Amino acid sequence: EAQTPDGTHDNLVTGFQKVFAQPDDAQAYLYRGILFFDRHDYWLAERDFRRALALDKTSPAAWYDLALTQQKRGELEASLASYDQAVACRPEYLQAWYNRGLIALDQKKEKEALADFQEALRLTPQTADAKNAQAVAYIRQKDYAKAWQALGEAADINSANMNVLANQFIFEACLK
């Protein structure tokens, strides 16, 4: 059964106990790595995620967690490579596609970002955040009609999403 640690001291002790009791279990390293990540100990988290991958190279969760850690550390190219591995292991990994798109946006690679967000939306069409991020990419490409359409679709998906509402408000103010 999957367990989600909450980062408390007791869970950290449990994380070490899991690793000591099951040193050949990738899940034990994932559990402790998540604890380190939640405590912002990214170097230690990365070390545990790499240990998990040494035990199970086909773990999409380990690749994803490693990618998140690398992204937090500002290692964007390494993070993209790890997200690539996550989706290679599990092509329907929505959050990996979405995060790839966010990195592409950060790198001003709007075309790549749009492709990643489109894949996320293909997997789960009711993803307001991906539609919203698409709108941002379209704005950067100066394709305002597609941006406005994407923002409208995002609002249709989730009319209470504050990111969508803020972007609609800002975009509308810019058009005036």
PDB file of C-alpha atoms in Angstrom:
ATOM      1  CA  GLU A   1       0.000   0.000   0.000  1.00  0.00           C
ATOM      2  CA  ALA A   2       1.341   3.430  -0.924  1.00  0.00           C
ATOM      3  CA  GLN A   3       2.218   5.725   1.926  1.00  0.00           C
ATOM      4  CA  THR A   4       2.626   9.473   1.823  1.00  0.00           C
ATOM      5  CA  PRO A   5       4.939  10.836   4.483  1.00  0.00           C
ATOM      6  CA  ASP A   6       4.167  14.225   5.964  1.00  0.00           C
ATOM      7  CA  GLY A   7       7.681  15.380   6.822  1.00  0.00           C
ATOM      8  CA  THR A   8       7.355  15.174  10.599  1.00  0.00           C
ATOM      9  CA  HIS A   9      10.254  14.026  12.754  1.00  0.00           C
ATOM     10  CA  ASP A  10       8.429  10.769  13.493  1.00  0.00           C
ATOM     11  CA  ASN A  11       8.056  10.090   9.797  1.00  0.00           C
ATOM     12  CA  LEU A  12      11.726  10.856   9.214  1.00  0.00           C
ATOM     13  CA  VAL A  13      12.598   8.236  11.803  1.00  0.00           C
ATOM     14  CA  THR A  14      10.204   5.868  10.027  1.00  0.00           C
ATOM     15  CA  GLY A  15      11.918   6.701   6.732  1.00  0.00           C
ATOM     16  CA  PHE A  16      15.304   5.702   8.115  1.00  0.00           C
ATOM     17  CA  GLN A  17      13.805   2.566   9.649  1.00  0.00           C
ATOM     18  CA  LYS A  18      12.319   1.577   6.282  1.00  0.00           C
ATOM     19  CA  VAL A  19      15.661   1.981   4.526  1.00  0.00           C
ATOM     20  CA  PHE A  20      17.547   0.057   7.239  1.00  0.00           C
ATOM     21  CA  ALA A  21      14.946  -2.723   7.281  1.00  0.00           C
ATOM     22  CA  GLN A  22      14.629  -2.961   3.480  1.00  0.00           C
ATOM     23  CA  PRO A  23      17.834  -1.677   1.870  1.00  0.00           C
ATOM     24  CA  ASP A  24      16.942  -3.379  -1.428  1.00  0.00           C
ATOM     25  CA  ASP A  25      13.448  -1.847  -1.659  1.00  0.00           C
ATOM     26  CA  ALA A  26      13.139   1.158  -3.970  1.00  0.00           C
ATOM     27  CA  GLN A  27       9.928   2.192  -2.182  1.00  0.00           C
ATOM     28  CA  ALA A  28      11.815   2.667   1.095  1.00  0.00           C
ATOM     29  CA  TYR A  29      14.162   5.151  -0.578  1.00  0.00           C
ATOM     30  CA  LEU A  30      11.248   6.902  -2.275  1.00  0.00           C
ATOM     31  CA  TYR A  31       9.495   7.282   1.070  1.00  0.00           C
ATOM     32  CA  ARG A  32      12.550   8.773   2.762  1.00  0.00           C
ATOM     33  CA  GLY A  33      13.379  10.898  -0.290  1.00  0.00           C
ATOM     34  CA  ILE A  34       9.918  12.471  -0.160  1.00  0.00           C
ATOM     35  CA  LEU A  35      10.527  13.297   3.499  1.00  0.00           C
ATOM     36  CA  PHE A  36      13.804  14.992   2.645  1.00  0.00           C
ATOM     37  CA  PHE A  37      12.124  16.844  -0.227  1.00  0.00           C
ATOM     38  CA  ASP A  38       9.359  18.100   2.055  1.00  0.00           C
ATOM     39  CA  ARG A  39      12.030  19.341   4.458  1.00  0.00           C
ATOM     40  CA  HIS A  40      13.776  21.156   1.557  1.00  0.00           C
ATOM     41  CA  ASP A  41      16.807  18.869   1.898  1.00  0.00           C
ATOM     42  CA  TYR A  42      17.020  18.514  -1.864  1.00  0.00           C
ATOM     43  CA  TRP A  43      20.503  17.058  -2.001  1.00  0.00           C
ATOM     44  CA  LEU A  44      19.485  14.226   0.352  1.00  0.00           C
ATOM     45  CA  ALA A  45      16.209  13.759  -1.506  1.00  0.00           C
ATOM     46  CA  GLU A  46      18.028  13.458  -4.819  1.00  0.00           C
ATOM     47  CA  ARG A  47      20.417  10.920  -3.342  1.00  0.00           C
ATOM     48  CA  ASP A  48      17.501   8.733  -2.186  1.00  0.00           C
ATOM     49  CA  PHE A  49      15.642   9.052  -5.490  1.00  0.00           C
ATOM     50  CA  ARG A  50      18.808   7.986  -7.318  1.00  0.00           C
ATOM     51  CA  ARG A  51      19.145   5.017  -4.965  1.00  0.00           C
ATOM     52  CA  ALA A  52      15.537   4.074  -5.710  1.00  0.00           C
ATOM     53  CA  LEU A  53      16.313   4.261  -9.429  1.00  0.00           C
ATOM     54  CA  ALA A  54      19.407   2.101  -8.985  1.00  0.00           C
ATOM     55  CA  LEU A  55      17.033  -0.540  -7.630  1.00  0.00           C
ATOM     56  CA  ASP A  56      14.207   0.063 -10.108  1.00  0.00           C
ATOM     57  CA  LYS A  57      14.998   2.042 -13.261  1.00  0.00           C
ATOM     58  CA  THR A  58      11.388   1.646 -14.452  1.00  0.00           C
ATOM     59  CA  SER A  59       9.814   3.521 -11.548  1.00  0.00           C
ATOM     60  CA  PRO A  60       7.951   6.533 -12.961  1.00  0.00           C
ATOM     61  CA  ALA A  61       7.503   7.867  -9.416  1.00  0.00           C
ATOM     62  CA  ALA A  62      11.251   7.829  -8.764  1.00  0.00           C
ATOM     63  CA  TRP A  63      11.985   9.583 -12.069  1.00  0.00           C
ATOM     64  CA  TYR A  64       9.255  12.130 -11.362  1.00  0.00           C
ATOM     65  CA  ASP A  65      10.457  12.811  -7.822  1.00  0.00           C
ATOM     66  CA  LEU A  66      14.025  13.156  -9.074  1.00  0.00           C
ATOM     67  CA  ALA A  67      12.827  15.597 -11.758  1.00  0.00           C
ATOM     68  CA  LEU A  68      10.969  17.690  -9.181  1.00  0.00           C
ATOM     69  CA  THR A  69      14.061  17.790  -6.991  1.00  0.00           C
ATOM     70  CA  GLN A  70      16.285  18.796  -9.886  1.00  0.00           C
ATOM     71  CA  GLN A  71      13.772  21.465 -10.863  1.00  0.00           C
ATOM     72  CA  LYS A  72      13.816  22.868  -7.315  1.00  0.00           C
ATOM     73  CA  ARG A  73      17.617  22.972  -7.456  1.00  0.00           C
ATOM     74  CA  GLY A  74      17.507  24.881 -10.754  1.00  0.00           C
ATOM     75  CA  GLU A  75      18.918  22.002 -12.797  1.00  0.00           C
ATOM     76  CA  LEU A  76      16.374  22.379 -15.582  1.00  0.00           C
ATOM     77  CA  GLU A  77      18.061  20.310 -18.291  1.00  0.00           C
ATOM     78  CA  ALA A  78      18.581  17.424 -15.881  1.00  0.00           C
ATOM     79  CA  SER A  79      14.994  17.822 -14.727  1.00  0.00           C
ATOM     80  CA  LEU A  80      13.711  17.620 -18.312  1.00  0.00           C
ATOM     81  CA  ALA A  81      15.725  14.444 -18.870  1.00  0.00           C
ATOM     82  CA  SER A  82      14.221  12.919 -15.730  1.00  0.00           C
ATOM     83  CA  TYR A  83      10.696  13.921 -16.781  1.00  0.00           C
ATOM     84  CA  ASP A  84      11.435  12.271 -20.136  1.00  0.00           C
ATOM     85  CA  GLN A  85      12.275   9.074 -18.280  1.00  0.00           C
ATOM     86  CA  ALA A  86       9.105   9.345 -16.180  1.00  0.00           C
ATOM     87  CA  VAL A  87       6.893   9.586 -19.265  1.00  0.00           C
ATOM     88  CA  ALA A  88       8.895   6.845 -20.979  1.00  0.00           C
ATOM     89  CA  CYS A  89       7.979   4.596 -18.048  1.00  0.00           C
ATOM     90  CA  ARG A  90       4.398   5.852 -17.873  1.00  0.00           C
ATOM     91  CA  PRO A  91       3.306   7.818 -20.964  1.00  0.00           C
ATOM     92  CA  GLU A  92       0.050   8.917 -19.295  1.00  0.00           C
ATOM     93  CA  TYR A  93       1.913  10.740 -16.494  1.00  0.00           C
ATOM     94  CA  LEU A  94      -0.098  13.971 -16.670  1.00  0.00           C
ATOM     95  CA  GLN A  95       1.879  15.929 -14.072  1.00  0.00           C
ATOM     96  CA  ALA A  96       5.200  15.096 -15.749  1.00  0.00           C
ATOM     97  CA  TRP A  97       3.932  16.484 -19.057  1.00  0.00           C
ATOM     98  CA  TYR A  98       2.601  19.585 -17.330  1.00  0.00           C
ATOM     99  CA  ASN A  99       5.848  20.222 -15.448  1.00  0.00           C
ATOM    100  CA  ARG A 100       7.857  19.740 -18.647  1.00  0.00           C
ATOM    101  CA  GLY A 101       5.719  22.473 -20.169  1.00  0.00           C
ATOM    102  CA  LEU A 102       6.377  24.793 -17.243  1.00  0.00           C
ATOM    103  CA  ILE A 103      10.123  24.333 -17.666  1.00  0.00           C
ATOM    104  CA  ALA A 104       9.810  25.014 -21.390  1.00  0.00           C
ATOM    105  CA  LEU A 105       7.906  28.221 -20.565  1.00  0.00           C
ATOM    106  CA  ASP A 106      10.671  29.226 -18.133  1.00  0.00           C
ATOM    107  CA  GLN A 107      13.189  28.640 -20.913  1.00  0.00           C
ATOM    108  CA  LYS A 108      11.116  30.723 -23.360  1.00  0.00           C
ATOM    109  CA  LYS A 109      10.455  27.654 -25.532  1.00  0.00           C
ATOM    110  CA  GLU A 110       6.786  28.297 -26.113  1.00  0.00           C
ATOM    111  CA  LYS A 111       6.375  25.810 -28.962  1.00  0.00           C
ATOM    112  CA  GLU A 112       7.708  22.972 -26.795  1.00  0.00           C
ATOM    113  CA  ALA A 113       5.615  24.157 -23.861  1.00  0.00           C
ATOM    114  CA  LEU A 114       2.469  24.104 -25.982  1.00  0.00           C
ATOM    115  CA  ALA A 115       3.213  20.544 -27.107  1.00  0.00           C
ATOM    116  CA  ASP A 116       3.672  19.394 -23.507  1.00  0.00           C
ATOM    117  CA  PHE A 117       0.503  21.132 -22.321  1.00  0.00           C
ATOM    118  CA  GLN A 118      -1.385  19.669 -25.268  1.00  0.00           C
ATOM    119  CA  GLU A 119      -0.248  16.186 -24.253  1.00  0.00           C
ATOM    120  CA  ALA A 120      -1.390  16.843 -20.675  1.00  0.00           C
ATOM    121  CA  LEU A 121      -4.762  17.986 -22.016  1.00  0.00           C
ATOM    122  CA  ARG A 122      -5.021  14.951 -24.288  1.00  0.00           C
ATOM    123  CA  LEU A 123      -4.625  12.774 -21.205  1.00  0.00           C
ATOM    124  CA  THR A 124      -7.018  14.802 -19.049  1.00  0.00           C
ATOM    125  CA  PRO A 125      -9.008  17.411 -20.989  1.00  0.00           C
ATOM    126  CA  GLN A 126     -10.421  18.928 -17.808  1.00  0.00           C
ATOM    127  CA  THR A 127      -7.095  20.395 -16.644  1.00  0.00           C
ATOM    128  CA  ALA A 128      -7.616  24.116 -16.124  1.00  0.00           C
ATOM    129  CA  ASP A 129      -3.990  24.725 -15.152  1.00  0.00           C
ATOM    130  CA  ALA A 130      -2.723  23.254 -18.424  1.00  0.00           C
ATOM    131  CA  LYS A 131      -5.213  25.368 -20.417  1.00  0.00           C
ATOM    132  CA  ASN A 132      -4.132  28.426 -18.440  1.00  0.00           C
ATOM    133  CA  ALA A 133      -0.458  27.690 -19.110  1.00  0.00           C
ATOM    134  CA  GLN A 134      -1.275  27.245 -22.798  1.00  0.00           C
ATOM    135  CA  ALA A 135      -2.757  30.733 -22.751  1.00  0.00           C
ATOM    136  CA  VAL A 136       0.468  32.135 -21.317  1.00  0.00           C
ATOM    137  CA  ALA A 137       2.460  30.460 -24.097  1.00  0.00           C
ATOM    138  CA  TYR A 138       0.089  31.860 -26.722  1.00  0.00           C
ATOM    139  CA  ILE A 139       0.424  35.341 -25.230  1.00  0.00           C
ATOM    140  CA  ARG A 140       4.201  35.081 -25.484  1.00  0.00           C
ATOM    141  CA  GLN A 141       3.779  34.081 -29.124  1.00  0.00           C
ATOM    142  CA  LYS A 142       1.514  37.111 -29.552  1.00  0.00           C
ATOM    143  CA  ASP A 143      -1.347  34.843 -30.639  1.00  0.00           C
ATOM    144  CA  TYR A 144      -3.913  36.698 -28.586  1.00  0.00           C
ATOM    145  CA  ALA A 145      -6.977  35.061 -30.125  1.00  0.00           C
ATOM    146  CA  LYS A 146      -5.770  31.585 -29.120  1.00  0.00           C
ATOM    147  CA  ALA A 147      -4.730  32.919 -25.704  1.00  0.00           C
ATOM    148  CA  TRP A 148      -8.169  34.356 -25.042  1.00  0.00           C
ATOM    149  CA  GLN A 149      -9.798  31.130 -26.229  1.00  0.00           C
ATOM    150  CA  ALA A 150      -7.561  29.032 -23.964  1.00  0.00           C
ATOM    151  CA  LEU A 151      -8.334  31.271 -20.978  1.00  0.00           C
ATOM    152  CA  GLY A 152     -12.049  30.941 -21.699  1.00  0.00           C
ATOM    153  CA  GLU A 153     -11.760  27.163 -21.902  1.00  0.00           C
ATOM    154  CA  ALA A 154      -9.764  27.117 -18.663  1.00  0.00           C
ATOM    155  CA  ALA A 155     -12.478  29.161 -16.951  1.00  0.00           C
ATOM    156  CA  ASP A 156     -15.123  26.788 -18.327  1.00  0.00           C
ATOM    157  CA  ILE A 157     -13.220  23.892 -16.751  1.00  0.00           C
ATOM    158  CA  ASN A 158     -12.790  25.598 -13.384  1.00  0.00           C
ATOM    159  CA  SER A 159     -14.355  29.002 -12.896  1.00  0.00           C
ATOM    160  CA  ALA A 160     -12.850  29.298  -9.398  1.00  0.00           C
ATOM    161  CA  ASN A 161      -9.208  28.731 -10.428  1.00  0.00           C
ATOM    162  CA  MET A 162      -7.469  31.867  -9.187  1.00  0.00           C
ATOM    163  CA  ASN A 163      -4.630  31.644 -11.732  1.00  0.00           C
ATOM    164  CA  VAL A 164      -7.112  31.525 -14.582  1.00  0.00           C
ATOM    165  CA  LEU A 165      -9.149  34.388 -13.154  1.00  0.00           C
ATOM    166  CA  ALA A 166      -6.051  36.522 -12.580  1.00  0.00           C
ATOM    167  CA  ASN A 167      -4.774  35.915 -16.109  1.00  0.00           C
ATOM    168  CA  GLN A 168      -8.189  36.715 -17.591  1.00  0.00           C
ATOM    169  CA  PHE A 169      -8.331  39.937 -15.612  1.00  0.00           C
ATOM    170  CA  ILE A 170      -4.780  40.984 -16.570  1.00  0.00           C
ATOM    171  CA  PHE A 171      -5.251  40.015 -20.211  1.00  0.00           C
ATOM    172  CA  GLU A 172      -8.541  41.877 -20.424  1.00  0.00           C
ATOM    173  CA  ALA A 173      -6.964  44.981 -18.842  1.00  0.00           C
ATOM    174  CA  CYS A 174      -4.143  44.872 -21.401  1.00  0.00           C
ATOM    175  CA  LEU A 175      -6.609  44.753 -24.256  1.00  0.00           C
ATOM    176  CA  LYS A 176      -8.328  47.952 -23.156  1.00  0.00           C
TER     177      LYS A 176
END
